[in-house]
Coordinates of C-alpha atoms in Angstrom, one line a residue:
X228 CA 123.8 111.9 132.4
X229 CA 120.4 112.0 130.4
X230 CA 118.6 113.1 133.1
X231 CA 120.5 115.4 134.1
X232 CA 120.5 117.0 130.3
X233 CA 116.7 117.0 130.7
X234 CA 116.9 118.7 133.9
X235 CA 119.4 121.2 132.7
X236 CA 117.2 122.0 129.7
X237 CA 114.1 122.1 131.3
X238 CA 116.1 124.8 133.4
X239 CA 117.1 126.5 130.4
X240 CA 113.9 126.8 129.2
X241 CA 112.5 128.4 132.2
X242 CA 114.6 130.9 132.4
X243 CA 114.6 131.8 128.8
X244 CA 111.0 132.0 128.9
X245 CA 111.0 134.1 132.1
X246 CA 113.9 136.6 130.6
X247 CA 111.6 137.1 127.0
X248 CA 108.4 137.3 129.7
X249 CA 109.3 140.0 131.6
X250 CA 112.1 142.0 129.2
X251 CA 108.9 143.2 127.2
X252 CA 107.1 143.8 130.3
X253 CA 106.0 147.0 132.1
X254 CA 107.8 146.3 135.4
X255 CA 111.7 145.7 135.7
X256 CA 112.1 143.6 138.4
X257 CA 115.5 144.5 140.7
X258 CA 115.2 142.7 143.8
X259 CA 116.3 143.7 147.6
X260 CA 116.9 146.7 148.0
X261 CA 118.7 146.5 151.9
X262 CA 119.7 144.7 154.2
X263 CA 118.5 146.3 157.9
X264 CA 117.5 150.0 158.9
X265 CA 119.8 152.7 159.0
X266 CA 117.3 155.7 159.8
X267 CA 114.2 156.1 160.9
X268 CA 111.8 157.3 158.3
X269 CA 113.1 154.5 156.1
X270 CA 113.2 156.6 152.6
X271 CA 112.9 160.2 152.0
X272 CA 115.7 162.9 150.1
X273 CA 119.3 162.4 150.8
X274 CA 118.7 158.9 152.7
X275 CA 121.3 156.3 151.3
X276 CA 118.8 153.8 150.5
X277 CA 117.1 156.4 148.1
X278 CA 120.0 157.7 146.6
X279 CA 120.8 154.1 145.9
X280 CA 117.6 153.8 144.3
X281 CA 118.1 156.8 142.6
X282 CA 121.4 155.3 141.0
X283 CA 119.4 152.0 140.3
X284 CA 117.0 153.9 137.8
X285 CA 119.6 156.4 136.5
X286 CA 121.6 153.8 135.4
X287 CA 118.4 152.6 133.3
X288 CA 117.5 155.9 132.0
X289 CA 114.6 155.8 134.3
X290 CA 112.9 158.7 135.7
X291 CA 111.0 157.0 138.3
X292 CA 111.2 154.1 140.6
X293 CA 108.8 151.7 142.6
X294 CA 109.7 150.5 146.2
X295 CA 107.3 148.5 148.2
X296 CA 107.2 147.9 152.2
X297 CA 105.5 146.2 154.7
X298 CA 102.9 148.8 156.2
X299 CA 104.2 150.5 159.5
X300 CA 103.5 153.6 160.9
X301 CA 104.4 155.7 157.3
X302 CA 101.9 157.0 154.9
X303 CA 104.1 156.2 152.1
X304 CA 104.4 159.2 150.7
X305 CA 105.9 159.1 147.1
X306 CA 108.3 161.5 146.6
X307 CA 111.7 163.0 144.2
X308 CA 115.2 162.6 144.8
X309 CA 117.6 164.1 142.6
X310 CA 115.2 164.5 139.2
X311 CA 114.2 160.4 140.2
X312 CA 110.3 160.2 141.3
X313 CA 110.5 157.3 144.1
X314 CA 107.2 155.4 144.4
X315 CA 105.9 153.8 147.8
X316 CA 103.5 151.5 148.5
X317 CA 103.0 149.5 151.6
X318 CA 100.9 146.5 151.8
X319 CA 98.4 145.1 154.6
X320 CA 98.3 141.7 155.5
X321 CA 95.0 141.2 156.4
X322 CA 95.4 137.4 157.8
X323 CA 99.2 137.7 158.5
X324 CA 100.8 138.5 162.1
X325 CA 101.9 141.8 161.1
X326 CA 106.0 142.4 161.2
X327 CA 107.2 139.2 163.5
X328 CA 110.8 137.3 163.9
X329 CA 111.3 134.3 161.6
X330 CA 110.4 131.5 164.7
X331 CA 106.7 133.2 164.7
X332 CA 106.6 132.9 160.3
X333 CA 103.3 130.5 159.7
X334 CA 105.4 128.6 156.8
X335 CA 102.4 127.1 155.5
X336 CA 100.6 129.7 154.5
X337 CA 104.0 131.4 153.2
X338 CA 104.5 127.9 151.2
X339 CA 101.0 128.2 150.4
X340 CA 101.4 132.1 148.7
X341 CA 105.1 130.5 147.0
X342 CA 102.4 128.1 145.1
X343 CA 99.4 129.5 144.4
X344 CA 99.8 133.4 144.7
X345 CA 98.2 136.2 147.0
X346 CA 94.6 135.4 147.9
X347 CA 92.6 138.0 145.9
X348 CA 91.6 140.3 148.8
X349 CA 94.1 139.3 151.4
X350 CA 96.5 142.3 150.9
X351 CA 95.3 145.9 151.6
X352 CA 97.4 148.9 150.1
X353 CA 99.0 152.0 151.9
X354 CA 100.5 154.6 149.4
X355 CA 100.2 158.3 149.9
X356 CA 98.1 158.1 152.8
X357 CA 95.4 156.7 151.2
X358 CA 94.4 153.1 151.5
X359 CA 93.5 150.8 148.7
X360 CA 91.4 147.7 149.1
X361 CA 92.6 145.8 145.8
X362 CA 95.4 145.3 143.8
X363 CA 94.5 146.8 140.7
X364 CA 93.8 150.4 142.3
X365 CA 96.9 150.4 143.7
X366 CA 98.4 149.7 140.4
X367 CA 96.6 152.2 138.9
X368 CA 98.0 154.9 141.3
X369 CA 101.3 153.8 140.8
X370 CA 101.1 154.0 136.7
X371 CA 99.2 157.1 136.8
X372 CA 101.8 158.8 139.5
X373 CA 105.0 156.9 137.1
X374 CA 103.1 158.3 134.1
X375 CA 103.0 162.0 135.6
X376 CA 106.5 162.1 136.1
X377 CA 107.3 161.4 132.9
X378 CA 108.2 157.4 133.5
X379 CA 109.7 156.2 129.5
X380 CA 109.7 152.1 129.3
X381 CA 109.7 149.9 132.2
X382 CA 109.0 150.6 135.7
X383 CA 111.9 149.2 138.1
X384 CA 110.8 147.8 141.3
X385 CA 112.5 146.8 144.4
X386 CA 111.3 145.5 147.6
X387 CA 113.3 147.7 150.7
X388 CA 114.4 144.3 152.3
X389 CA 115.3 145.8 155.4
X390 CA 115.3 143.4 158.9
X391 CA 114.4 144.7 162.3
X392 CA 114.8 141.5 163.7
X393 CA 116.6 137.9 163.2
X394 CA 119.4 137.6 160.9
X395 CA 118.7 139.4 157.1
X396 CA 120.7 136.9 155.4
X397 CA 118.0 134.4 156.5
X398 CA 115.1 136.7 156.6
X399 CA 113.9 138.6 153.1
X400 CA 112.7 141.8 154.8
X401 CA 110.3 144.4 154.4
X402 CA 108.1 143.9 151.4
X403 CA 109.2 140.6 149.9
X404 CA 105.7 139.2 149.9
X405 CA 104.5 142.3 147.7
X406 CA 107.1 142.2 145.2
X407 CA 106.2 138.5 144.6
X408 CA 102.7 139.3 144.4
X409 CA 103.3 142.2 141.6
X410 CA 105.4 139.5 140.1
X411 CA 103.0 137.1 139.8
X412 CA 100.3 139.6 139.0
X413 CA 102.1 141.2 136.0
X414 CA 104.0 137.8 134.8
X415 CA 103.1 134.9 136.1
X416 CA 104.2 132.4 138.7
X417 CA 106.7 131.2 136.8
X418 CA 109.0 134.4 136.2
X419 CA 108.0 135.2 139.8
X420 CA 109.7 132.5 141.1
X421 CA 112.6 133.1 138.8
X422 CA 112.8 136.9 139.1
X423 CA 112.2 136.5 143.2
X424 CA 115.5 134.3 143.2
X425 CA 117.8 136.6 141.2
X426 CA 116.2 139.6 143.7
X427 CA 117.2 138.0 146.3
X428 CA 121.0 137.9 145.5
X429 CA 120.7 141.6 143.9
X430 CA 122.1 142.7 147.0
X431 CA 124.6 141.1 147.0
X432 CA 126.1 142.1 143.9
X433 CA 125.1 145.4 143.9
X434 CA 124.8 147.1 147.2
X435 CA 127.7 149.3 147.9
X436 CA 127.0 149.2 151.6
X437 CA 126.5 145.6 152.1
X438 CA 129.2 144.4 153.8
X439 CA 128.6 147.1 156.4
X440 CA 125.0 146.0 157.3
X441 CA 125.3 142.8 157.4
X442 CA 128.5 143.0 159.7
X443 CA 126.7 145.5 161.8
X444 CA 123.2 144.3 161.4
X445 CA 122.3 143.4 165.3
X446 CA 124.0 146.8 166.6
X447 CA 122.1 149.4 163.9
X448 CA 119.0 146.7 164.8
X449 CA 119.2 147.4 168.8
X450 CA 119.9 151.4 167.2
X451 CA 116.4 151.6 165.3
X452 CA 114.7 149.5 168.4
X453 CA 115.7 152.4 170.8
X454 CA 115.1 155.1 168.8
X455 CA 118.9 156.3 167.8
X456 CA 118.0 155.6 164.5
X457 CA 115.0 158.8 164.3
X458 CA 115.8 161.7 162.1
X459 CA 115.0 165.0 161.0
X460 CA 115.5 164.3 157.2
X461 CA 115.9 168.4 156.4
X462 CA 119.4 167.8 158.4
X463 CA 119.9 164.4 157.7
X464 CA 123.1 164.9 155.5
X465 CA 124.4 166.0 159.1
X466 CA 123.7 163.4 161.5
X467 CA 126.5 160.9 163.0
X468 CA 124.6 157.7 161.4
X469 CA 124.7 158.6 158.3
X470 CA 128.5 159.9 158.3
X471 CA 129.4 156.4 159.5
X472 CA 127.3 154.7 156.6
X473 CA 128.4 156.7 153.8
X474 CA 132.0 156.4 155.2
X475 CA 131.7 152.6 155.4
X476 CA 131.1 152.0 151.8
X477 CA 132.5 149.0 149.6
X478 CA 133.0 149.7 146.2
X479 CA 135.5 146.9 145.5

């Protein structure tokens, strides 16, 4: 029983310390955005995922919002849906394998990041079609673009989360290892590891969608893998995909 007291506080204390940490800081730290792909760019006006962003940062009073990716084929472009100023920033692994299934996943090196942080100079930068080679001028673009657009308090950030292969309860998805690493960056490894956890059940929780996805994960997967998930975002609001998703909502 004594121990486990100790344990209990020590837990206590972590999390306390995490919560005063990060409530003062300039980054608000939501978690997963997604579970899989729905459409193929993966955020622009009028996609569900952004106007769930966009609800995220209303319901803060925010007027801007930061989502990070693993870098694909996108520039990144930032861009405003609805009066909210969506942020995007991809990152470049420059010693990873790129976007692989979870039986390819070097877990050393990921346990090695979980302990000791981002290498500085591993990760590359895409965001508005320009490429940045450190950390802190990527930052900088983001504050300066958040501070354009008239961004009050903090900044919240998601990571899009979304799985083109394996199982997305398992796997954490596009951008995970970037939100960590502006975690760590802007609080510590501590909070990170604390703040990581709670983003990781976000999702759950929060995401009005996400008994859809995960139920139809593998069939909007083998969608986006043969290209039925491509769209013209000026006639998005039109298209069969998005019908189904915005009909297959969960609000309960």
């Amino acid at each position: 029983m004594k121990w486990l007291l100790i344990t209990l506080g020590i837990i206590a204390l972590i999390i306390g310390y995490s919560y005063v940490t990060v409530s003062n800081g300039p980054i608000e730290p939501l978690g997963r955005l997604s579970f899989v792909k729905l459409a193929n760019p993966d955020m622009y006006p009028g996609h569900p995922d952004s106007e769930l962003l966009v609800k995220y940062a209303e319901e803060r009073g925010s007027k801007c919002a930061l989502v990070v990716h693993f870098t694909g084929s996108s520039n990144y472009r930032s861009y405003n849906d609805s009066g909210v100023y969506i942020i995007e920033v991809g990152f470049i692994d420059t010693q990873g394998n790129g976007s692989i299934n979870i039986s390819q996943v070097n877990f050393l090196d990921s346990l090695k990041v979980a302990l000791f942080g981002v290498p500085d100079g591993r990760y590359k930068y895409m965001s508005d079609g320009h490429v940045y080679d450190t950390y802190d001028e990527m930052m900088a673009h983001v504050n300066e673009l958040a501070q354009e657009h008239g961004q009050e308090g903090p900044l919240p950030l998601v990571w899009h989360g979304t799985v083109r292969q394996d199982n997305p309860i398992l796997v954490q998805g596009c951008g995970f290892p970037l939100y960590f690493q502006i975690l760590t960056q802007t609080y510590g490894i501590i909070p990170a590891y604390v703040y990581t956890i709670t983003g990781m059940l976000f999702p759950y929780f929060n995401n009005p969608y996400r008994d859809f996805e995960l139920k139809n994960y593998a069939t909007l997967q083998s969608y986006y893998d043969q290209g039925l998930l491509n769209e013209n975002y000026k006639t998005v609001n039109d298209s069969y995909q998005y019908n189904i998703y915005k009909n297959n909502q969960n609000y309960d």
